[in-house]
mmCIF file of C-alpha atoms and ligand atoms in Angstrom:
data_model
loop_
_atom_site.group_PDB
_atom_site.id
_atom_site.type_symbol
_atom_site.label_atom_id
_atom_site.label_comp_id
_atom_site.label_asym_id
_atom_site.label_seq_id
_atom_site.Cartn_x
_atom_site.Cartn_y
_atom_site.Cartn_z
ATOM 1 C CA UNK A 1 -8.156 -15.426 20.911
ATOM 2 C CA UNK A 2 -5.598 -13.793 23.148
ATOM 3 C CA UNK A 3 -4.208 -10.290 23.229
ATOM 4 C CA UNK A 4 -0.460 -9.935 22.598
ATOM 5 C CA UNK A 5 1.462 -7.581 24.894
ATOM 6 C CA UNK A 6 3.750 -5.518 22.641
ATOM 7 C CA UNK A 7 4.935 -3.043 25.332
ATOM 8 C CA UNK A 8 4.219 -3.094 29.075
ATOM 9 C CA UNK A 9 0.413 -2.856 29.342
ATOM 10 C CA UNK A 10 -0.014 -2.140 25.621
ATOM 11 C CA UNK A 11 -1.677 -4.966 23.730
ATOM 12 C CA UNK A 12 -2.315 -5.925 20.115
ATOM 13 C CA UNK A 13 -6.009 -6.855 19.981
ATOM 14 C CA UNK A 14 -6.598 -6.961 16.199
ATOM 15 C CA UNK A 15 -8.164 -9.447 13.828
ATOM 16 C CA UNK A 16 -6.410 -11.876 11.478
ATOM 17 C CA UNK A 17 -8.178 -12.087 8.115
ATOM 18 C CA UNK A 18 -6.861 -15.381 6.815
ATOM 19 C CA UNK A 19 -9.312 -15.482 3.884
ATOM 20 C CA UNK A 20 -8.769 -12.008 2.434
ATOM 21 C CA UNK A 21 -7.653 -12.340 -1.198
ATOM 22 C CA UNK A 22 -8.894 -9.063 -2.650
ATOM 23 C CA UNK A 23 -8.596 -5.553 -1.231
ATOM 24 C CA UNK A 24 -10.172 -2.893 -3.456
ATOM 25 C CA UNK A 25 -8.511 -4.117 -6.634
ATOM 26 C CA UNK A 26 -5.380 -5.452 -4.972
ATOM 27 C CA UNK A 27 -4.717 -9.204 -4.691
ATOM 28 C CA UNK A 28 -3.698 -10.227 -1.177
ATOM 29 C CA UNK A 29 -2.442 -13.806 -1.406
ATOM 30 C CA UNK A 30 -1.179 -13.767 2.180
ATOM 31 C CA UNK A 31 -4.423 -12.386 3.674
ATOM 32 C CA UNK A 32 -4.142 -9.469 6.091
ATOM 33 C CA UNK A 33 -4.707 -8.237 9.614
ATOM 34 C CA UNK A 34 -6.500 -5.196 10.974
ATOM 35 C CA UNK A 35 -4.539 -4.108 13.997
ATOM 36 C CA UNK A 36 -6.092 -2.466 17.036
ATOM 37 C CA UNK A 37 -4.031 -1.580 20.115
ATOM 38 C CA UNK A 38 -5.261 -1.447 23.713
ATOM 39 C CA UNK A 39 -3.413 0.834 26.150
ATOM 40 C CA UNK A 40 -3.980 0.223 29.838
ATOM 41 C CA UNK A 41 -3.345 3.417 31.802
ATOM 42 C CA UNK A 42 -5.374 5.726 34.025
ATOM 43 C CA UNK A 43 -7.392 6.376 30.911
ATOM 44 C CA UNK A 44 -7.875 3.112 29.064
ATOM 45 C CA UNK A 45 -7.615 3.591 25.325
ATOM 46 C CA UNK A 46 -8.202 1.563 22.173
ATOM 47 C CA UNK A 47 -6.366 2.781 19.086
ATOM 48 C CA UNK A 48 -8.348 1.905 15.921
ATOM 49 C CA UNK A 49 -10.749 -0.978 15.381
ATOM 50 C CA UNK A 50 -11.099 -3.722 12.766
ATOM 51 C CA UNK A 51 -13.292 -4.575 9.774
ATOM 52 C CA UNK A 52 -16.902 -5.071 10.832
ATOM 53 C CA UNK A 53 -16.859 -8.848 10.394
ATOM 54 C CA UNK A 54 -13.821 -9.165 12.683
ATOM 55 C CA UNK A 55 -15.383 -7.273 15.605
ATOM 56 C CA UNK A 56 -16.065 -10.365 17.752
ATOM 57 C CA UNK A 57 -12.437 -11.468 17.400
ATOM 58 C CA UNK A 58 -11.207 -8.046 18.548
ATOM 59 C CA UNK A 59 -13.676 -7.986 21.440
ATOM 60 C CA UNK A 60 -12.620 -11.448 22.566
ATOM 61 C CA UNK A 61 -8.985 -10.333 22.644
ATOM 62 C CA UNK A 62 -9.863 -7.144 24.567
ATOM 63 C CA UNK A 63 -11.796 -9.210 27.128
ATOM 64 C CA UNK A 64 -8.700 -11.253 27.933
ATOM 65 C CA UNK A 65 -7.178 -8.006 29.251
ATOM 66 C CA UNK A 66 -10.038 -5.866 30.552
ATOM 67 C CA UNK A 67 -13.794 -5.383 30.634
ATOM 68 C CA UNK A 68 -14.490 -3.290 27.487
ATOM 69 C CA UNK A 69 -16.963 -1.170 29.473
ATOM 70 C CA UNK A 70 -13.927 0.356 31.232
ATOM 71 C CA UNK A 71 -12.459 1.810 28.034
ATOM 72 C CA UNK A 72 -12.350 5.630 28.120
ATOM 73 C CA UNK A 73 -11.092 6.556 24.655
ATOM 74 C CA UNK A 74 -11.278 5.192 21.128
ATOM 75 C CA UNK A 75 -8.641 6.791 18.904
ATOM 76 C CA UNK A 76 -9.679 6.766 15.233
ATOM 77 C CA UNK A 77 -6.528 7.434 13.214
ATOM 78 C CA UNK A 78 -8.244 6.745 9.886
ATOM 79 C CA UNK A 79 -11.863 6.420 8.791
ATOM 80 C CA UNK A 80 -11.512 3.812 6.024
ATOM 81 C CA UNK A 81 -13.811 0.902 6.893
ATOM 82 C CA UNK A 82 -11.041 -1.641 7.436
ATOM 83 C CA UNK A 83 -10.225 0.359 10.597
ATOM 84 C CA UNK A 84 -13.491 2.076 11.471
ATOM 85 C CA UNK A 85 -15.872 -0.717 10.457
ATOM 86 C CA UNK A 86 -16.348 -1.805 14.076
ATOM 87 C CA UNK A 87 -16.676 1.666 15.650
ATOM 88 C CA UNK A 88 -20.456 1.415 16.051
ATOM 89 C CA UNK A 89 -20.479 -2.071 17.576
ATOM 90 C CA UNK A 90 -17.456 -1.221 19.708
ATOM 91 C CA UNK A 91 -19.232 1.807 21.192
ATOM 92 C CA UNK A 92 -22.166 -0.452 22.099
ATOM 93 C CA UNK A 93 -19.712 -2.670 24.029
ATOM 94 C CA UNK A 94 -17.822 0.326 25.483
ATOM 95 C CA UNK A 95 -20.519 2.971 26.019
ATOM 96 C CA UNK A 96 -18.267 5.255 28.109
ATOM 97 C CA UNK A 97 -15.700 5.611 25.350
ATOM 98 C CA UNK A 98 -15.193 8.988 23.752
ATOM 99 C CA UNK A 99 -13.899 9.095 20.144
ATOM 100 C CA UNK A 100 -10.567 10.873 19.744
ATOM 101 C CA UNK A 101 -10.017 11.870 16.136
ATOM 102 C CA UNK A 102 -9.147 14.744 13.809
ATOM 103 C CA UNK A 103 -11.818 17.202 12.597
ATOM 104 C CA UNK A 104 -11.620 15.463 9.208
ATOM 105 C CA UNK A 105 -11.975 12.097 10.963
ATOM 106 C CA UNK A 106 -15.169 13.288 12.673
ATOM 107 C CA UNK A 107 -16.644 14.383 9.343
ATOM 108 C CA UNK A 108 -15.756 11.030 7.802
ATOM 109 C CA UNK A 109 -17.270 9.039 10.673
ATOM 110 C CA UNK A 110 -20.466 11.090 10.495
ATOM 111 C CA UNK A 111 -20.752 10.408 6.762
ATOM 112 C CA UNK A 112 -20.174 6.695 7.280
ATOM 113 C CA UNK A 113 -22.310 6.037 10.357
ATOM 114 C CA UNK A 114 -24.907 8.883 10.563
ATOM 115 C CA UNK A 115 -24.560 8.856 14.367
ATOM 116 C CA UNK A 116 -24.013 11.548 16.958
ATOM 117 C CA UNK A 117 -21.206 10.401 19.173
ATOM 118 C CA UNK A 118 -19.094 11.999 21.886
ATOM 119 C CA UNK A 119 -15.894 13.372 20.292
ATOM 120 C CA UNK A 120 -12.610 14.809 21.478
ATOM 121 C CA UNK A 121 -11.090 16.487 18.419
ATOM 122 C CA UNK A 122 -7.316 16.707 18.117
ATOM 123 C CA UNK A 123 -5.122 18.630 15.722
ATOM 124 C CA UNK A 124 -1.596 17.948 14.543
ATOM 125 C CA UNK A 125 0.914 18.301 17.376
ATOM 126 C CA UNK A 126 -1.690 18.071 20.143
ATOM 127 C CA UNK A 127 -1.255 15.634 23.001
ATOM 128 C CA UNK A 128 -3.612 13.613 25.145
ATOM 129 C CA UNK A 129 -2.481 12.458 28.598
ATOM 130 C CA UNK A 130 -3.576 8.968 29.540
ATOM 131 C CA UNK A 131 -1.985 9.180 33.027
ATOM 132 C CA UNK A 132 1.485 7.697 32.879
ATOM 133 C CA UNK A 133 1.631 7.972 29.134
ATOM 134 C CA UNK A 134 0.795 10.492 26.470
ATOM 135 C CA UNK A 135 -0.468 10.193 22.920
ATOM 136 C CA UNK A 136 0.855 12.782 20.505
ATOM 137 C CA UNK A 137 -1.112 13.133 17.270
ATOM 138 C CA UNK A 138 0.380 14.031 13.901
ATOM 139 C CA UNK A 139 -1.866 14.563 10.889
ATOM 140 C CA UNK A 140 -0.614 12.755 7.779
ATOM 141 C CA UNK A 141 -3.199 13.741 5.155
ATOM 142 C CA UNK A 142 -3.421 11.386 2.156
ATOM 143 C CA UNK A 143 -1.390 8.665 3.837
ATOM 144 C CA UNK A 144 -3.756 7.197 2.934
ATOM 145 C CA UNK A 145 -6.937 9.382 3.092
ATOM 146 C CA UNK A 146 -7.412 13.087 3.923
ATOM 147 C CA UNK A 147 -8.329 12.156 7.510
ATOM 148 C CA UNK A 148 -5.261 10.011 8.203
ATOM 149 C CA UNK A 149 -3.202 10.712 11.300
ATOM 150 C CA UNK A 150 -0.618 8.839 13.338
ATOM 151 C CA UNK A 151 -0.422 8.391 17.098
ATOM 152 C CA UNK A 152 2.907 8.484 18.919
ATOM 153 C CA UNK A 153 3.547 7.479 22.518
ATOM 154 C CA UNK A 154 6.856 9.129 23.523
ATOM 155 C CA UNK A 155 7.206 7.320 26.876
ATOM 156 C CA UNK A 156 7.279 4.013 24.957
ATOM 157 C CA UNK A 157 9.005 5.244 21.766
ATOM 158 C CA UNK A 158 6.032 3.663 20.030
ATOM 159 C CA UNK A 159 4.603 4.881 16.719
ATOM 160 C CA UNK A 160 1.100 3.798 15.676
ATOM 161 C CA UNK A 161 1.056 5.022 12.051
ATOM 162 C CA UNK A 162 -2.106 3.281 10.838
ATOM 163 C CA UNK A 163 -1.767 2.424 7.108
ATOM 164 C CA UNK A 164 1.832 3.616 6.719
ATOM 165 C CA UNK A 165 4.422 0.822 7.085
ATOM 166 C CA UNK A 166 1.648 -1.784 6.748
ATOM 167 C CA UNK A 167 1.764 -5.078 4.898
ATOM 168 C CA UNK A 168 -1.032 -7.452 3.921
ATOM 169 C CA UNK A 169 0.075 -10.541 5.806
ATOM 170 C CA UNK A 170 -2.049 -12.878 7.915
ATOM 171 C CA UNK A 171 0.200 -14.825 10.265
ATOM 172 C CA UNK A 172 0.468 -16.052 13.844
ATOM 173 C CA UNK A 173 3.667 -13.996 14.155
ATOM 174 C CA UNK A 174 3.283 -10.409 15.325
ATOM 175 C CA UNK A 175 6.807 -8.995 14.934
ATOM 176 C CA UNK A 176 9.025 -8.459 11.884
ATOM 177 C CA UNK A 177 11.951 -10.471 13.269
ATOM 178 C CA UNK A 178 9.660 -13.492 13.695
ATOM 179 C CA UNK A 179 8.932 -13.580 9.964
ATOM 180 C CA UNK A 180 12.191 -12.200 8.534
ATOM 181 C CA UNK A 181 13.213 -9.120 6.524
ATOM 182 C CA UNK A 182 12.779 -10.710 3.083
ATOM 183 C CA UNK A 183 9.043 -11.457 3.429
ATOM 184 C CA UNK A 184 8.429 -8.237 5.356
ATOM 185 C CA UNK A 185 10.208 -6.116 2.743
ATOM 186 C CA UNK A 186 8.480 -7.822 -0.188
ATOM 187 C CA UNK A 187 5.047 -7.429 1.418
ATOM 188 C CA UNK A 188 5.661 -3.819 2.520
ATOM 189 C CA UNK A 189 6.840 -2.970 -1.022
ATOM 190 C CA UNK A 190 3.772 -4.563 -2.589
ATOM 191 C CA UNK A 191 1.552 -2.664 -0.123
ATOM 192 C CA UNK A 192 3.339 0.630 -0.831
ATOM 193 C CA UNK A 193 3.130 0.109 -4.615
ATOM 194 C CA UNK A 194 -0.604 -0.569 -4.537
ATOM 195 C CA UNK A 195 -1.778 1.787 -1.765
ATOM 196 C CA UNK A 196 0.701 4.521 -0.893
ATOM 197 C CA UNK A 197 2.543 5.169 -4.183
ATOM 198 C CA UNK A 198 0.475 8.215 -5.305
ATOM 199 C CA UNK A 199 1.298 10.057 -2.093
ATOM 200 C CA UNK A 200 5.105 10.244 -2.186
ATOM 201 C CA UNK A 201 5.213 13.962 -1.325
ATOM 202 C CA UNK A 202 2.970 13.445 1.703
ATOM 203 C CA UNK A 203 5.041 10.426 2.760
ATOM 204 C CA UNK A 204 8.199 12.569 2.610
ATOM 205 C CA UNK A 205 6.588 15.133 4.940
ATOM 206 C CA UNK A 206 5.484 12.385 7.328
ATOM 207 C CA UNK A 207 9.007 10.883 7.279
ATOM 208 C CA UNK A 208 10.481 14.293 8.138
ATOM 209 C CA UNK A 209 8.270 14.483 11.220
ATOM 210 C CA UNK A 210 8.905 10.870 12.181
ATOM 211 C CA UNK A 211 12.671 11.280 11.830
ATOM 212 C CA UNK A 212 12.592 13.707 14.772
ATOM 213 C CA UNK A 213 10.946 11.162 17.086
ATOM 214 C CA UNK A 214 12.794 8.486 19.062
ATOM 215 C CA UNK A 215 11.151 5.253 17.883
ATOM 216 C CA UNK A 216 11.913 1.659 18.814
ATOM 217 C CA UNK A 217 8.639 0.147 17.598
ATOM 218 C CA UNK A 218 6.347 0.893 14.655
ATOM 219 C CA UNK A 219 2.962 -0.783 15.006
ATOM 220 C CA UNK A 220 0.948 -0.289 11.798
ATOM 221 C CA UNK A 221 -2.681 -1.155 11.201
ATOM 222 C CA UNK A 222 -1.964 -4.051 8.808
ATOM 223 C CA UNK A 223 0.416 -6.938 9.158
ATOM 224 C CA UNK A 224 3.334 -7.259 11.516
ATOM 225 C CA UNK A 225 4.943 -4.838 13.952
ATOM 226 C CA UNK A 226 8.384 -3.425 13.156
ATOM 227 C CA UNK A 227 10.949 -3.625 15.953
ATOM 228 C CA UNK A 228 14.057 -5.191 14.375
ATOM 229 C CA UNK A 229 14.201 -3.494 10.959
ATOM 230 C CA UNK A 230 13.087 0.083 11.652
ATOM 231 C CA UNK A 231 16.003 1.882 9.918
ATOM 232 C CA UNK A 232 15.705 -0.477 6.944
ATOM 233 C CA UNK A 233 11.978 0.066 6.419
ATOM 234 C CA UNK A 234 12.347 3.845 6.874
ATOM 235 C CA UNK A 235 15.141 3.797 4.251
ATOM 236 C CA UNK A 236 12.911 1.792 1.913
ATOM 237 C CA UNK A 237 10.027 4.251 2.409
ATOM 238 C CA UNK A 238 12.401 7.163 1.726
ATOM 239 C CA UNK A 239 13.482 5.579 -1.570
ATOM 240 C CA UNK A 240 9.929 4.755 -2.630
ATOM 241 C CA UNK A 241 8.647 8.226 -1.710
ATOM 242 C CA UNK A 242 11.417 9.742 -3.859
ATOM 243 C CA UNK A 243 10.536 7.409 -6.774
ATOM 244 C CA UNK A 244 14.053 5.944 -6.726
ATOM 245 C CA UNK A 245 14.336 2.950 -9.031
ATOM 246 C CA UNK A 246 16.903 0.356 -10.066
ATOM 247 C CA UNK A 247 18.510 -0.081 -13.498
ATOM 248 C CA UNK A 248 15.881 -2.634 -14.390
ATOM 249 C CA UNK A 249 13.324 -3.037 -17.181
ATOM 250 C CA UNK A 250 9.776 -4.278 -16.847
ATOM 251 C CA UNK A 251 7.879 -5.503 -19.909
ATOM 252 C CA UNK A 252 4.101 -5.796 -19.467
ATOM 253 C CA UNK A 253 1.943 -6.996 -22.342
ATOM 254 C CA UNK A 254 -1.021 -8.961 -23.551
ATOM 255 C CA UNK A 255 -1.227 -10.716 -26.886
ATOM 256 C CA UNK A 256 -3.969 -12.109 -29.164
ATOM 257 C CA UNK A 257 -2.153 -14.505 -31.494
ATOM 258 C CA UNK A 258 1.407 -14.317 -30.182
ATOM 259 C CA UNK A 259 2.863 -11.427 -32.237
ATOM 260 C CA UNK A 260 2.932 -8.927 -29.366
ATOM 261 C CA UNK A 261 4.527 -11.648 -27.267
ATOM 262 C CA UNK A 262 7.209 -12.139 -29.951
ATOM 263 C CA UNK A 263 7.930 -8.396 -29.841
ATOM 264 C CA UNK A 264 8.081 -8.501 -26.030
ATOM 265 C CA UNK A 265 10.563 -11.397 -26.223
ATOM 266 C CA UNK A 266 12.770 -9.588 -28.767
ATOM 267 C CA UNK A 267 12.745 -6.430 -26.627
ATOM 268 C CA UNK A 268 13.744 -8.534 -23.602
ATOM 269 C CA UNK A 269 16.583 -10.067 -25.620
ATOM 270 C CA UNK A 270 17.893 -6.615 -26.575
ATOM 271 C CA UNK A 271 17.640 -5.274 -23.031
ATOM 272 C CA UNK A 272 19.311 -8.395 -21.685
ATOM 273 C CA UNK A 273 22.207 -7.940 -24.143
ATOM 274 C CA UNK A 274 22.974 -4.600 -22.489
ATOM 275 C CA UNK A 275 23.166 -6.235 -19.044
ATOM 276 C CA UNK A 276 19.880 -4.800 -17.804
ATOM 277 C CA UNK A 277 17.831 -7.212 -15.649
ATOM 278 C CA UNK A 278 14.448 -7.705 -17.350
ATOM 279 C CA UNK A 279 11.128 -8.733 -15.810
ATOM 280 C CA UNK A 280 8.495 -9.874 -18.328
ATOM 281 C CA UNK A 281 4.849 -10.057 -17.244
ATOM 282 C CA UNK A 282 1.948 -11.265 -19.326
ATOM 283 C CA UNK A 283 -1.356 -9.796 -18.203
ATOM 284 C CA UNK A 284 -2.890 -13.206 -18.922
ATOM 285 C CA UNK A 285 -0.997 -14.723 -16.009
ATOM 286 C CA UNK A 286 -0.005 -11.852 -13.669
ATOM 287 C CA UNK A 287 -2.482 -9.659 -11.814
ATOM 288 C CA UNK A 288 -1.852 -5.943 -12.176
ATOM 289 C CA UNK A 289 -1.393 -5.536 -8.437
ATOM 290 C CA UNK A 290 1.462 -8.081 -8.484
ATOM 291 C CA UNK A 291 3.042 -6.182 -11.375
ATOM 292 C CA UNK A 292 2.996 -2.953 -9.324
ATOM 293 C CA UNK A 293 5.796 -4.381 -7.140
ATOM 294 C CA UNK A 294 7.929 -4.567 -10.299
ATOM 295 C CA UNK A 295 6.886 -1.057 -11.324
ATOM 296 C CA UNK A 296 8.053 0.205 -7.913
ATOM 297 C CA UNK A 297 11.671 -0.757 -8.606
ATOM 298 C CA UNK A 298 11.975 -0.592 -12.404
ATOM 299 C CA UNK A 299 13.385 2.421 -14.244
ATOM 300 C CA UNK A 300 12.158 1.279 -17.668
ATOM 301 C CA UNK A 301 8.514 0.281 -18.218
ATOM 302 C CA UNK A 302 7.660 -1.177 -21.658
ATOM 303 C CA UNK A 303 3.973 -1.824 -22.326
ATOM 304 C CA UNK A 304 2.574 -3.759 -25.271
ATOM 305 C CA UNK A 305 -0.862 -4.534 -26.663
ATOM 306 C CA UNK A 306 -2.395 -6.094 -29.685
ATOM 307 C CA UNK A 307 -5.121 -4.041 -31.341
ATOM 308 C CA UNK A 308 -8.666 -5.229 -30.734
ATOM 309 C CA UNK A 309 -11.839 -3.398 -31.772
ATOM 310 C CA UNK A 310 -9.912 -0.220 -32.640
ATOM 311 C CA UNK A 311 -8.184 -0.012 -29.267
ATOM 312 C CA UNK A 312 -5.998 -1.728 -26.674
ATOM 313 C CA UNK A 313 -6.828 -5.121 -25.259
ATOM 314 C CA UNK A 314 -9.013 -4.544 -22.183
ATOM 315 C CA UNK A 315 -6.403 -6.199 -19.934
ATOM 316 C CA UNK A 316 -3.799 -3.608 -21.017
ATOM 317 C CA UNK A 317 -6.305 -0.740 -20.715
ATOM 318 C CA UNK A 318 -7.167 -1.890 -17.174
ATOM 319 C CA UNK A 319 -3.509 -2.154 -16.218
ATOM 320 C CA UNK A 320 -2.698 1.303 -17.614
ATOM 321 C CA UNK A 321 -5.681 2.823 -15.829
ATOM 322 C CA UNK A 322 -4.496 1.293 -12.537
ATOM 323 C CA UNK A 323 -0.875 2.316 -13.209
ATOM 324 C CA UNK A 324 -1.810 5.904 -14.060
ATOM 325 C CA UNK A 325 -3.890 6.242 -10.897
ATOM 326 C CA UNK A 326 -0.915 5.117 -8.778
ATOM 327 C CA UNK A 327 1.247 7.823 -10.406
ATOM 328 C CA UNK A 328 4.765 6.336 -10.484
ATOM 329 C CA UNK A 329 7.213 9.063 -11.554
ATOM 330 C CA UNK A 330 10.705 9.346 -13.038
ATOM 331 C CA UNK A 331 10.302 6.349 -15.359
ATOM 332 C CA UNK A 332 11.309 5.688 -18.985
ATOM 333 C CA UNK A 333 8.354 4.381 -20.999
ATOM 334 C CA UNK A 334 7.994 2.570 -24.283
ATOM 335 C CA UNK A 335 4.895 1.402 -26.215
ATOM 336 C CA UNK A 336 4.690 -1.519 -28.599
ATOM 337 C CA UNK A 337 2.165 -3.842 -30.173
ATOM 338 C CA UNK A 338 0.793 -5.589 -33.218
ATOM 339 C CA UNK A 339 -2.313 -5.231 -35.361
ATOM 340 C CA UNK A 340 -4.151 -6.454 -38.405
ATOM 341 C CA UNK A 341 -5.543 -3.122 -39.579
ATOM 342 C CA UNK A 342 -6.006 0.161 -37.782
ATOM 343 C CA UNK A 343 -3.185 -0.298 -35.240
ATOM 344 C CA UNK A 344 -4.689 1.714 -32.402
ATOM 345 C CA UNK A 345 -3.441 -0.642 -29.631
ATOM 346 C CA UNK A 346 0.175 0.576 -29.434
ATOM 347 C CA UNK A 347 -0.930 4.154 -30.229
ATOM 348 C CA UNK A 348 -3.319 4.147 -27.281
ATOM 349 C CA UNK A 349 -0.591 2.746 -25.002
ATOM 350 C CA UNK A 350 1.711 5.548 -26.152
ATOM 351 C CA UNK A 351 -0.962 8.173 -25.378
ATOM 352 C CA UNK A 352 -1.341 6.923 -21.816
ATOM 353 C CA UNK A 353 2.433 6.828 -21.242
ATOM 354 C CA UNK A 354 2.713 10.389 -22.613
ATOM 355 C CA UNK A 355 -0.023 11.548 -20.247
ATOM 356 C CA UNK A 356 2.065 10.322 -17.296
ATOM 357 C CA UNK A 357 4.930 12.710 -18.178
ATOM 358 C CA UNK A 358 7.469 9.908 -18.440
ATOM 359 C CA UNK A 359 10.498 10.134 -20.677
ATOM 360 C CA UNK A 360 9.742 8.207 -23.903
ATOM 361 C CA UNK A 361 13.154 7.647 -25.536
ATOM 362 C CA UNK A 362 12.018 5.771 -28.665
ATOM 363 C CA UNK A 363 9.116 5.804 -31.105
ATOM 364 C CA UNK A 364 6.538 3.046 -30.511
ATOM 365 C CA UNK A 365 6.899 -0.205 -32.424
ATOM 366 C CA UNK A 366 3.692 -1.394 -34.082
ATOM 367 C CA UNK A 367 3.919 -4.403 -36.415
ATOM 368 C CA UNK A 368 1.235 -5.708 -38.755
ATOM 369 C CA UNK A 369 0.079 -9.301 -38.270
ATOM 370 C CA UNK A 370 3.282 -11.310 -37.657
ATOM 371 C CA UNK A 371 6.807 -9.852 -37.301
ATOM 372 C CA UNK A 372 9.420 -11.033 -39.834
ATOM 373 C CA UNK A 373 13.100 -11.646 -38.957
ATOM 374 C CA UNK A 374 14.202 -8.160 -40.078
ATOM 375 C CA UNK A 375 11.503 -6.561 -37.938
ATOM 376 C CA UNK A 376 12.507 -8.671 -34.961
ATOM 377 C CA UNK A 377 16.131 -7.581 -35.449
ATOM 378 C CA UNK A 378 14.953 -3.959 -35.330
ATOM 379 C CA UNK A 379 12.912 -4.667 -32.173
ATOM 380 C CA UNK A 380 15.959 -6.241 -30.549
ATOM 381 C CA UNK A 381 18.093 -3.217 -31.488
ATOM 382 C CA UNK A 382 15.426 -0.966 -29.986
ATOM 383 C CA UNK A 383 15.586 -3.031 -26.780
ATOM 384 C CA UNK A 384 19.363 -2.491 -26.721
ATOM 385 C CA UNK A 385 18.910 1.235 -27.279
ATOM 386 C CA UNK A 386 16.438 1.476 -24.395
ATOM 387 C CA UNK A 387 18.741 -0.646 -22.233
ATOM 388 C CA UNK A 388 21.663 1.728 -22.826
ATOM 389 C CA UNK A 389 19.469 4.720 -21.911
ATOM 390 C CA UNK A 390 18.288 2.988 -18.709
ATOM 391 C CA UNK A 391 21.924 2.389 -17.763
ATOM 392 C CA UNK A 392 22.536 6.119 -18.231
HETATM 393 FE FE1 FEO B 410 -6.090 0.246 5.880
HETATM 394 FE FE2 FEO B 410 -6.658 3.275 4.224
HETATM 395 O O1 FEO B 410 -7.072 1.689 5.168
#
């Protein structure tokens, strides 16, 4: 397990989590990495650690460069356990190391570990000299927790932004150009949609600060390091933070006996007739975290449910709960469904969409038992109407 030199005397010493398939509700089919960075200078510094079960892998990589006992500082950019999980065991291996973190970071570490450690607290804009190089700290609260901050090394034009710009990818490659823009963009979008999406305003502030810094490498705490596509990923982040979407429709539904699926298909046909690209996702076959990538880019979001036990199907309720928590904005919504009696499924969908302050350009469609041809014609016309509104 070797370290990878990413800049002169700055090494990636993280852990590759090949088996990770689930990350607090988010499916991670490509696995992930937890990235830690070792800076060799007059003051030897480790930036972030790894999940607790990957500690030995990180330590082995550090040992290929230096005796861990010589490390002076441990920078904790973010307290979430995927990055701080090895702090305690690391400090046993590097007993001289002082923790450099924000006041909020210190509080978070104390709550997690119940330990009294040696801290150097830094605030936004403060700098720490390592000898030949400097770390400048910028607080980025809520990207992704209140304690989050980024580290910037001006002498190397190197940004260490922790969660921001991350992707859940386990791979032997370490740099974006080694894997290619398409996979990097898709994975970064999926990560943004499932982790960062609620914090667009905070991302915009962070981007404003970052835009003033000369940067030729962005080394996040998950996935690969950006060096070839920096303007492209910053552009993508700017669009996502501003909730910019494409003229696209996403239909998400679940169905009991096929009627809600028939309505979904007729809506798709109507949307398609207006030239709008349509993505259709059944919650029986797509995980909600996969669907969030479609939500990220789609202007129109149409959600359907059969009625079961006086409410939505639990799959639809779970999806809407997840969607609402991630707070996508500036979308057009539409609710639909089918029922035998009662009909609360589509009504409950409508209530959730209303609570998200989206534009709802048409009344919900709710059809009893099985739609007839005339009803399906009306559904198709409604799809066309929504398509025309999406086109603007
Ligand atoms: Fe990768 Fe917010 O932790």
